Every structure is written in structure tokens, then in C-alpha cells.
CSV table of C-alpha atoms in Angstrom, one decimal:
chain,number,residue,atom,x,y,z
I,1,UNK,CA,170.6,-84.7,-45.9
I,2,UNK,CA,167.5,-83.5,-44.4
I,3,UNK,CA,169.3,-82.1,-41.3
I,4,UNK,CA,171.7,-80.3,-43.7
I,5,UNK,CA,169.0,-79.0,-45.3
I,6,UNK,CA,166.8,-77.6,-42.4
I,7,UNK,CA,170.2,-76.0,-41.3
I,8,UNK,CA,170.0,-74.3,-44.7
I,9,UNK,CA,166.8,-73.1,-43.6
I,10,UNK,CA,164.3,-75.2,-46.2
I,11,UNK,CA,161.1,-76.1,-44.9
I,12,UNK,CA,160.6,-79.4,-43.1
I,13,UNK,CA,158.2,-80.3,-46.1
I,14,UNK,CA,161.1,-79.4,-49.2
I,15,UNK,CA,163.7,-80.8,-46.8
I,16,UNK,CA,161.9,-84.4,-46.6
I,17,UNK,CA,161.1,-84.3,-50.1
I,18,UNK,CA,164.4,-83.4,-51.3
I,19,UNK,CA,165.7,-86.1,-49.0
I,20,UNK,CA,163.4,-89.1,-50.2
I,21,UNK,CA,164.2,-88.5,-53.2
I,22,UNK,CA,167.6,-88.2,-52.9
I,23,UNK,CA,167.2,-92.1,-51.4
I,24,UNK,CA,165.2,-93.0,-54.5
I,25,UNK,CA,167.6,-92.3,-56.8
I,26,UNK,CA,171.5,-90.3,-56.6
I,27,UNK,CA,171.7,-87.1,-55.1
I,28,UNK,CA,173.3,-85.4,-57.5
I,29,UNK,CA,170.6,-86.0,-60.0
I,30,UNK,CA,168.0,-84.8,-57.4
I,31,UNK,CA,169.8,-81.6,-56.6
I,32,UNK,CA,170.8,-80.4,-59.9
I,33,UNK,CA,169.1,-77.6,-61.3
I,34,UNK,CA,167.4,-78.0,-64.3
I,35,UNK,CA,166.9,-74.2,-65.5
I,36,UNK,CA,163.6,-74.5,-67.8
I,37,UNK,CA,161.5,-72.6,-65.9
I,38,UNK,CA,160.5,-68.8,-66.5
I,39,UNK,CA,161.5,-66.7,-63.6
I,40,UNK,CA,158.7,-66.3,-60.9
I,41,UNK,CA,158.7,-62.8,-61.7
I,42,UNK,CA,158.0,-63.3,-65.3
I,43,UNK,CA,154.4,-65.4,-64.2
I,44,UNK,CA,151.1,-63.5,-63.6
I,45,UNK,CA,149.8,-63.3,-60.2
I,46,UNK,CA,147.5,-65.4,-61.6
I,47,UNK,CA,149.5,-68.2,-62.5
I,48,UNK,CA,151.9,-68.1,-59.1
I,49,UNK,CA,148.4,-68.6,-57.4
I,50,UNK,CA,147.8,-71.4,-59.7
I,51,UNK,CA,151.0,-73.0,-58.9
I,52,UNK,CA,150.8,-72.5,-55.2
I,53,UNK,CA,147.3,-74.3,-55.3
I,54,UNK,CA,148.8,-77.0,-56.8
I,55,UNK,CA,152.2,-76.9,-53.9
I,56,UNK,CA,148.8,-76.7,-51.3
I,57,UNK,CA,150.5,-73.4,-50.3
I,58,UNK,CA,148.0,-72.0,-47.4
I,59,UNK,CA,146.8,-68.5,-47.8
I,60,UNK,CA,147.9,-67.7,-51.5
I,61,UNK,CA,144.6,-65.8,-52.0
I,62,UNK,CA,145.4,-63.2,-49.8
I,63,UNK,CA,148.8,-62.7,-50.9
I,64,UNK,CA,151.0,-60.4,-53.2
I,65,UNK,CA,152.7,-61.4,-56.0
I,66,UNK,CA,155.9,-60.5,-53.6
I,67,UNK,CA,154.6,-62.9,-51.1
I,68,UNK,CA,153.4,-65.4,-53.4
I,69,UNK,CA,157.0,-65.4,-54.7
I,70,UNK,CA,158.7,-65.9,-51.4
I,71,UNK,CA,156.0,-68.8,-50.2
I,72,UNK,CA,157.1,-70.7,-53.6
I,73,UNK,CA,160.3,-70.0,-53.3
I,74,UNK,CA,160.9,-71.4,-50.0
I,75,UNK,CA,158.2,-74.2,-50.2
């Protein structure tokens, strides 16, 4: 799964995430979307920073919202 996934082009850090928990519990459960959160573009800068602090996200300070978006995104 993690090989599949870095194909996809997901970051070695999502990939083995994605993959442990996958062997934690069923896969399908782990890659189902859920859908409760608000669009990225809906969230202040503010709060994108937020949540990139808390994803350890390195240089969010110094980003745009558009950047910020894409580091979260593909975190």
C-alpha cells in the first residue's frame, strides 16, 4: 500500500501513515472519506496556519493561503 501510494505521488510521511493504519485496522475503513470537514478554502489563513502547526508543516509562516493549501493538501 505504501508503494501504491508513493506512485500516487503522497508524501513518504501520508503514505506510511495511511499504510500503518491501514495494518491497524481494514483498509477500507482507513481510506474512506469522511466529508465533515469545511473546504480549505473556506478557513482563514489563520486557521490553515493553525492546522499546519499542528501537521508540523515546515515554513507555513511564510506561506500563502494558496501554498498553505497545497502543503496541507498533500501532507
Amino acid at each position: 500500500m505504501y508503494e501504491a501510494m508513493r506512485d500516487e505521488g503522497a508524501s513518504k510521511e501520508k503514505a506510511a501513515r495511511v499504510s500503518n493504519a491501514a495494518a491497524a485496522s481494514s483498509r477500507s475503513s482507513v481510506g474512506r472519506k469522511g466529508g465533515r470537514a469545511e473546504d480549505y478554502e473556506d478557513r482563514t489563513k489563520d486557521e490553515l496556519v493553525k492546522r499546519a502547526r499542528e501537521l508540523g508543516i515546515q515554513g507555513r509562516s511564510k506561506m500563502s493561503k494558496k501554498e498553505l493549501i497545497e502543503a496541507l493538501r498533500n501532507h
